[in-house]
Coordinates of C-alpha atoms in Angstrom, one line a residue:
M1 CA 53.6 -9.5 4.9
H2 CA 52.3 -8.1 1.7
K3 CA 49.4 -5.7 2.1
A4 CA 47.2 -7.5 -0.5
F5 CA 47.8 -10.8 1.3
L6 CA 46.8 -9.3 4.6
T7 CA 43.6 -7.9 3.0
A8 CA 42.7 -11.3 1.5
M9 CA 43.3 -13.0 4.8
A10 CA 41.0 -10.5 6.5
L11 CA 38.3 -11.1 4.0
M12 CA 38.5 -14.8 4.4
A13 CA 38.2 -14.4 8.2
V14 CA 35.0 -12.5 8.0
G15 CA 33.5 -14.7 5.3
P16 CA 31.7 -13.8 2.1
A17 CA 29.6 -10.7 2.0
A18 CA 25.9 -11.2 2.8
A19 CA 23.6 -10.9 -0.1
E20 CA 21.4 -7.7 -0.4
T21 CA 17.7 -8.4 -0.4
V22 CA 15.7 -6.1 -2.7
R23 CA 12.0 -6.1 -2.1
L24 CA 9.6 -5.7 -5.0
D25 CA 5.8 -5.7 -4.6
W26 CA 3.2 -6.9 -7.1
L27 CA -0.1 -5.1 -6.3
Q28 CA -3.2 -6.0 -8.3
H29 CA -6.8 -5.0 -8.0
Q30 CA -8.9 -7.6 -9.7
V31 CA -11.7 -6.4 -11.9
T32 CA -15.0 -8.2 -12.5
P33 CA -14.8 -9.0 -16.3
P34 CA -17.5 -7.3 -18.4
V35 CA -20.2 -9.3 -20.1
V36 CA -19.5 -9.7 -23.9
L37 CA -21.2 -11.5 -26.7
S38 CA -18.6 -14.2 -27.3
N39 CA -18.2 -17.3 -25.1
L40 CA -14.5 -17.4 -25.8
A41 CA -12.2 -17.5 -22.8
G42 CA -11.5 -14.1 -21.1
D43 CA -8.2 -13.0 -19.5
P44 CA -6.2 -15.6 -17.7
A45 CA -6.2 -15.3 -13.9
D46 CA -2.4 -14.6 -13.8
L47 CA -2.4 -12.0 -16.6
G48 CA 0.5 -9.6 -15.8
L49 CA 1.7 -11.5 -12.8
A50 CA 3.0 -14.3 -14.9
G51 CA 5.2 -11.8 -16.7
A52 CA 6.5 -10.4 -13.4
R53 CA 7.3 -13.9 -12.2
L54 CA 9.2 -14.7 -15.4
S55 CA 11.2 -11.5 -15.2
L56 CA 12.1 -12.2 -11.6
A57 CA 13.4 -15.6 -12.7
D58 CA 15.3 -14.0 -15.5
I59 CA 17.2 -11.6 -13.2
A60 CA 17.9 -14.2 -10.5
T61 CA 21.2 -15.4 -12.1
T62 CA 22.6 -12.0 -12.4
G63 CA 21.4 -11.3 -8.9
K64 CA 23.3 -14.2 -7.5
F65 CA 26.5 -13.0 -9.2
L66 CA 26.0 -9.5 -7.8
K67 CA 24.9 -10.9 -4.4
I68 CA 21.3 -9.5 -4.7
D69 CA 18.3 -11.5 -3.6
W70 CA 15.3 -10.3 -5.4
A71 CA 12.1 -10.9 -3.4
L72 CA 8.7 -10.4 -5.1
H73 CA 5.8 -10.0 -2.7
E74 CA 2.5 -10.7 -4.4
T75 CA -0.7 -9.0 -3.3
V76 CA -3.9 -9.6 -5.2
V77 CA -7.0 -7.6 -4.0
A78 CA -10.4 -9.0 -4.8
P79 CA -12.8 -6.8 -6.8
E80 CA -15.0 -6.0 -3.8
A81 CA -12.1 -5.5 -1.4
D82 CA -10.5 -2.2 -0.3
F83 CA -7.5 -1.6 -2.7
L84 CA -6.2 1.4 -0.9
A85 CA -6.2 -0.2 2.5
A86 CA -4.2 -3.1 1.0
A87 CA -1.8 -0.6 -0.5
Q88 CA -1.3 1.2 2.8
R89 CA -0.5 -2.0 4.6
L90 CA 2.2 -2.8 2.0
L91 CA 3.7 0.6 2.2
A92 CA 3.7 0.4 6.0
A93 CA 5.4 -2.9 5.8
G94 CA 8.3 -1.5 3.7
A95 CA 7.1 -1.6 0.1
R96 CA 8.9 1.0 -1.9
V97 CA 8.9 -0.4 -5.5
L98 CA 5.5 -1.5 -6.7
I99 CA 4.5 -3.1 -9.9
V100 CA 0.8 -2.4 -10.2
R101 CA -2.0 -3.9 -12.2
A102 CA -5.1 -1.8 -11.4
P103 CA -7.6 0.5 -13.1
A104 CA -6.6 4.2 -13.6
A105 CA -8.7 5.4 -10.6
D106 CA -7.0 3.0 -8.3
L107 CA -3.5 3.8 -9.7
L108 CA -4.0 7.6 -9.1
A109 CA -5.4 7.0 -5.6
L110 CA -2.4 4.9 -4.7
A111 CA 0.1 7.4 -6.2
D112 CA -1.5 10.2 -4.2
L113 CA -1.2 8.4 -0.8
P114 CA 1.1 10.3 1.5
E115 CA 2.9 7.1 2.3
A116 CA 3.6 6.6 -1.5
Q117 CA 5.4 9.8 -2.1
G118 CA 8.8 8.2 -1.6
A119 CA 7.8 5.1 -3.6
L120 CA 8.3 4.2 -7.2
I121 CA 5.2 2.8 -9.0
F122 CA 5.1 1.0 -12.3
N123 CA 1.8 1.0 -14.2
T124 CA 1.3 -2.2 -16.2
A125 CA -2.4 -2.1 -16.9
A126 CA -3.9 1.4 -17.4
P127 CA -3.5 2.7 -21.0
E128 CA -5.3 6.0 -20.6
P129 CA -3.4 8.9 -22.2
R130 CA -4.5 11.2 -19.4
L131 CA -2.3 9.3 -17.0
R132 CA 0.7 10.5 -19.1
A133 CA -0.8 14.0 -19.5
E134 CA -2.9 16.1 -17.1
D135 CA -3.3 13.3 -14.6
C136 CA 0.4 12.2 -14.6
R137 CA 2.1 11.5 -11.2
A138 CA 5.8 12.0 -10.6
N139 CA 6.1 8.7 -8.7
V140 CA 4.5 6.6 -11.6
L141 CA 6.3 5.2 -14.6
H142 CA 4.3 3.4 -17.3
T143 CA 5.5 0.1 -19.0
L144 CA 2.2 -0.5 -20.7
P145 CA 1.9 1.5 -24.0
S146 CA -0.6 4.3 -23.9
T147 CA -3.6 4.2 -26.2
A148 CA -2.1 7.0 -28.2
M149 CA 1.1 5.0 -28.9
R150 CA -1.1 2.2 -30.3
T151 CA -3.1 4.5 -32.5
D152 CA -0.1 6.5 -33.7
A153 CA 1.6 3.2 -34.7
L154 CA -1.6 2.2 -36.7
A155 CA -1.8 5.7 -38.3
Q156 CA 1.8 5.4 -39.5
Q157 CA 1.0 2.1 -41.2
L158 CA -2.1 3.7 -42.9
R159 CA 0.0 6.6 -44.1
T160 CA 2.7 4.3 -45.4
K161 CA 0.2 2.2 -47.3
R162 CA -1.6 5.3 -48.5
W163 CA -4.9 4.0 -47.2
E164 CA -6.3 7.5 -47.0
R165 CA -10.1 6.9 -47.3
L166 CA -11.1 5.6 -43.9
A167 CA -14.3 4.8 -42.1
L168 CA -14.8 4.2 -38.3
I169 CA -17.2 2.2 -36.2
T170 CA -17.2 3.0 -32.5
G171 CA -18.6 0.8 -29.8
P172 CA -20.8 2.0 -26.9
Q173 CA -18.3 1.5 -24.0
P174 CA -16.3 4.3 -22.5
E175 CA -13.0 2.6 -23.5
D176 CA -14.3 2.3 -27.1
K177 CA -15.0 6.1 -27.2
A178 CA -11.6 6.8 -25.7
F179 CA -9.9 4.6 -28.4
A180 CA -11.9 6.2 -31.1
A181 CA -10.8 9.7 -29.8
A182 CA -7.2 8.6 -29.8
L183 CA -7.6 7.2 -33.4
K184 CA -8.9 10.5 -34.6
A185 CA -6.1 12.4 -33.0
S186 CA -3.5 10.1 -34.6
L187 CA -5.1 10.4 -38.0
T188 CA -4.9 14.2 -37.7
K189 CA -1.3 14.0 -36.5
F190 CA -0.3 12.0 -39.6
G191 CA -2.4 13.9 -42.1
L192 CA -5.3 11.5 -42.5
T193 CA -9.0 12.1 -42.2
L194 CA -12.2 10.0 -41.8
A195 CA -14.6 9.7 -44.7
G196 CA -17.4 8.6 -42.4
E197 CA -18.2 7.0 -39.1
K198 CA -21.0 5.3 -37.3
D199 CA -21.7 4.2 -33.7
W200 CA -22.4 0.6 -33.0
P201 CA -26.0 0.4 -31.7
L202 CA -26.8 -3.2 -32.2
S203 CA -27.6 -5.5 -29.2
A204 CA -28.4 -8.6 -31.3
D205 CA -26.5 -11.8 -30.8
M206 CA -23.9 -11.5 -33.5
R207 CA -23.0 -15.2 -33.1
R208 CA -26.3 -15.9 -35.0
S209 CA -27.0 -12.8 -37.0
G210 CA -23.6 -11.2 -37.8
A211 CA -23.8 -12.3 -41.4
A212 CA -27.1 -10.5 -41.8
E213 CA -26.7 -7.5 -39.5
V214 CA -23.1 -6.3 -40.4
P215 CA -23.6 -5.9 -44.1
L216 CA -26.7 -3.8 -43.5
F217 CA -25.0 -1.7 -40.9
T218 CA -22.0 -1.0 -43.1
Q219 CA -23.9 -0.5 -46.3
D220 CA -24.3 3.3 -46.0
L221 CA -20.7 4.0 -45.0
P222 CA -18.9 6.1 -47.7
E223 CA -16.4 4.6 -50.0
H224 CA -13.3 3.7 -48.0
D225 CA -10.0 1.8 -48.3
L226 CA -10.0 0.4 -44.7
L227 CA -12.5 0.1 -41.9
L228 CA -11.4 1.1 -38.4
V229 CA -13.2 -0.4 -35.4
A230 CA -13.1 0.7 -31.8
D231 CA -14.2 -2.2 -29.6
E232 CA -11.7 -2.5 -26.8
R233 CA -13.6 -5.2 -24.9
G234 CA -13.6 -7.5 -27.9
D235 CA -17.4 -7.6 -27.9
F236 CA -18.7 -7.2 -31.4
A237 CA -15.7 -6.4 -33.7
R238 CA -14.7 -10.1 -34.2
Y239 CA -17.9 -10.5 -36.2
I240 CA -17.1 -7.6 -38.6
P241 CA -14.3 -8.9 -40.9
F242 CA -15.6 -10.7 -44.0
N243 CA -19.2 -9.5 -43.2
T244 CA -18.9 -5.9 -44.3
W245 CA -20.9 -4.6 -47.3
L246 CA -17.7 -3.6 -49.1
P247 CA -14.8 -6.1 -49.1
R248 CA -12.4 -4.0 -47.1
P249 CA -9.6 -4.8 -44.5
V250 CA -10.4 -4.1 -40.9
A251 CA -8.0 -2.5 -38.3
G252 CA -8.0 -0.9 -34.8
S253 CA -9.4 -3.2 -32.1
E254 CA -9.7 -6.1 -34.6
G255 CA -7.9 -7.2 -37.7
L256 CA -4.7 -5.2 -37.9
T257 CA -3.9 -4.1 -34.4
A258 CA -1.0 -2.3 -32.6
K259 CA 0.1 -4.0 -29.4
G260 CA 2.9 -3.7 -26.9
W261 CA 3.5 -7.4 -27.2
T262 CA 1.9 -10.5 -28.6
E263 CA 2.7 -14.1 -29.1
V264 CA 3.5 -13.6 -32.8
V265 CA 6.6 -11.4 -32.0
E266 CA 9.5 -13.7 -32.7
D267 CA 12.5 -11.7 -34.0
Y268 CA 15.4 -10.2 -32.0
G269 CA 15.5 -13.1 -29.6
A270 CA 11.8 -12.7 -28.7
A271 CA 11.2 -16.4 -29.6
Q272 CA 13.3 -17.4 -26.6
L273 CA 11.4 -15.2 -24.3
Q274 CA 8.1 -16.6 -25.7
L275 CA 9.3 -20.1 -25.1
R276 CA 10.4 -19.4 -21.5
F277 CA 7.0 -17.8 -20.8
R278 CA 5.0 -20.7 -22.3
S279 CA 7.0 -23.1 -20.3
A280 CA 6.4 -21.2 -17.1
A281 CA 2.8 -20.1 -17.6
S282 CA 1.4 -22.7 -20.0
R283 CA -0.1 -20.0 -22.3
P284 CA 1.1 -17.3 -24.7
M285 CA 2.6 -14.0 -23.4
Q286 CA 0.3 -11.0 -23.7
D287 CA 1.0 -7.3 -23.6
A288 CA 0.1 -7.0 -19.9
D289 CA 2.6 -9.8 -19.2
F290 CA 5.3 -8.0 -21.2
A291 CA 4.6 -4.7 -19.4
A292 CA 5.1 -6.5 -16.0
W293 CA 8.2 -8.3 -17.3
A294 CA 9.7 -5.0 -18.6
A295 CA 9.1 -3.2 -15.3
I296 CA 11.2 -5.7 -13.4
A297 CA 13.8 -5.8 -16.1
A298 CA 14.1 -2.1 -15.9
I299 CA 14.4 -2.1 -12.1
S300 CA 17.1 -4.7 -12.3
D301 CA 19.0 -2.8 -14.9
A302 CA 18.8 0.4 -12.9
R303 CA 19.9 -1.4 -9.7
T304 CA 22.9 -2.9 -11.5
R305 CA 23.9 0.3 -13.1
T306 CA 23.5 2.6 -10.1
G307 CA 24.5 0.2 -7.3
S308 CA 21.4 1.4 -5.4
A309 CA 17.9 0.1 -4.8
D310 CA 16.7 3.4 -3.5
P311 CA 13.5 4.4 -5.4
A312 CA 14.8 7.9 -6.1
A313 CA 18.0 6.6 -7.5
L314 CA 16.2 4.0 -9.7
R315 CA 13.8 6.7 -11.0
S316 CA 16.5 9.2 -11.7
F317 CA 18.5 6.6 -13.7
L318 CA 15.5 5.3 -15.6
L319 CA 14.5 8.8 -16.7
S320 CA 18.0 9.6 -17.8
D321 CA 19.7 9.2 -21.2
K322 CA 21.8 6.4 -19.7
A323 CA 18.8 4.0 -19.5
R324 CA 18.7 1.5 -22.3
I325 CA 16.9 -1.8 -21.4
A326 CA 17.1 -4.8 -23.7
A327 CA 13.5 -5.9 -24.4
F328 CA 13.6 -8.2 -27.5
L329 CA 12.0 -5.6 -29.8
G330 CA 14.9 -4.7 -32.0
Q331 CA 16.2 -1.7 -30.1
P332 CA 16.4 -0.8 -26.4
V333 CA 13.5 0.7 -24.5
S334 CA 13.8 3.7 -22.2
F335 CA 11.5 6.1 -20.4
R336 CA 10.4 9.6 -21.4
P337 CA 11.6 12.1 -18.8
W338 CA 8.6 14.3 -19.4
D339 CA 5.8 11.8 -18.5
G340 CA 7.4 8.5 -17.4
Q341 CA 6.1 6.5 -20.3
M342 CA 8.3 3.7 -21.5
R343 CA 9.1 4.3 -25.2
Q344 CA 9.2 1.1 -27.2
P345 CA 8.7 -0.2 -30.8
M346 CA 5.1 -1.2 -31.4
P347 CA 4.3 -4.4 -33.3
L348 CA 1.5 -4.1 -35.8
V349 CA 0.0 -7.5 -36.0
T350 CA -2.7 -9.8 -37.2
E351 CA -3.7 -12.9 -35.2
R352 CA -0.9 -14.9 -36.8
A353 CA 1.9 -12.6 -37.9
V354 CA 3.8 -9.3 -37.4
V355 CA 2.9 -7.0 -40.3
A356 CA 5.2 -4.2 -39.4
M357 CA 7.1 -2.7 -36.5
A358 CA 6.5 1.0 -35.7
P359 CA 8.0 3.5 -35.9
L360 CA 8.0 2.9 -39.6
E361 CA 10.7 4.1 -42.0
G362 CA 10.3 7.7 -43.0
F363 CA 8.8 8.9 -39.7
L364 CA 11.7 10.9 -38.4
H365 CA 12.3 12.7 -35.1
Q366 CA 15.0 15.1 -34.0
T367 CA 16.2 12.9 -31.1
N368 CA 14.4 9.5 -30.9
E369 CA 12.1 8.1 -33.6
L370 CA 10.3 6.1 -30.8
D371 CA 8.9 9.5 -29.7
T372 CA 6.8 9.6 -32.9
L373 CA 4.6 7.2 -31.0
G374 CA 2.5 8.8 -28.3
S375 CA 2.9 12.2 -26.6
D376 CA 6.1 14.0 -27.5
R377 CA 7.9 16.5 -25.3
P378 CA 6.6 19.7 -27.0
E379 CA 2.9 18.5 -26.8
T380 CA 3.0 17.0 -23.3
L381 CA 0.4 18.2 -20.8
C382 CA 2.2 16.5 -17.9
K383 CA 3.4 19.0 -15.3
A384 CA 4.4 16.6 -12.5
F385 CA 7.8 15.7 -13.9
G386 CA 8.9 19.4 -14.0
A387 CA 11.4 20.9 -16.5
T388 CA 13.4 18.3 -18.3
P389 CA 16.7 18.7 -20.2

């Protein structure tokens, strides 16, 4: 008999190949939300996790064709519970690829566990630039944009519009001061300076007194084209637009903002992703949801391209020049091999529209214009990733 016929008969005899099960772990440490002035609803309970679930559904069809069963194990740790103990239990049970929503301190503690040294961890919640710099970890990749990526995108828009006279109001919280510091670094990077700045000291209820307090507070700021506001919790900045002493636009944490994703992104097929997410989660997709979605999309692409679910193989591919993940942002996303940050276009948005997509035209780079946003290779302080080609 013909050799090919004999081979086919043998395959029929043993039956179809069994599907490979690839385990993914969602690990979240819930945080007690801070008290803010506004009574508007806070973050949804499934923030981030809803994006992971949608991404898993998106890759299921391809998985069936390739005989891969993707299994997402969900672990949500209460604020008062022991996050590291939960992480150790997962690692002992076989978790090797973890999509994590947790504060920076928890993320670092997880990455430093001896049991996690062979794992691959995706940060979907902590934006601190230090996690991509002096506190980077070789086993952590970041799908949430860093604060520096957001402020660089905003600074590009200010430079493009020639809004060169700038003022800044900084809130009292640590994350406000960190955002303000990143803003100042971005302004310097793109040749802009502050004409003046003030710290927000008011504890009054802006819901009642914003129209009276904000004009007085902003009256002594020097002449400016645009007012920057650092209020990362969304506490007071919502009361500043249209209440300032001078009629000026607002940007930063309020007004014109830079985000990794928002519901107003609609081009490049994004509208279809938005519709699928709304159908699944009954709410708009936020940047934390997109970060989780992108992590699983990247894992799937790496598994398909390498033929391996080994964390080391996935990491090696994602940090290589071969990685190009479709992400509905006009161009593929990829990961920087010097700090593990996912490079992506950054939408500059208002509440109802995309104003621009950074990097903007004219901001050039010798290899990848996306690297004009955030820490570039020559300036990186990350040592954990070693020498990169």
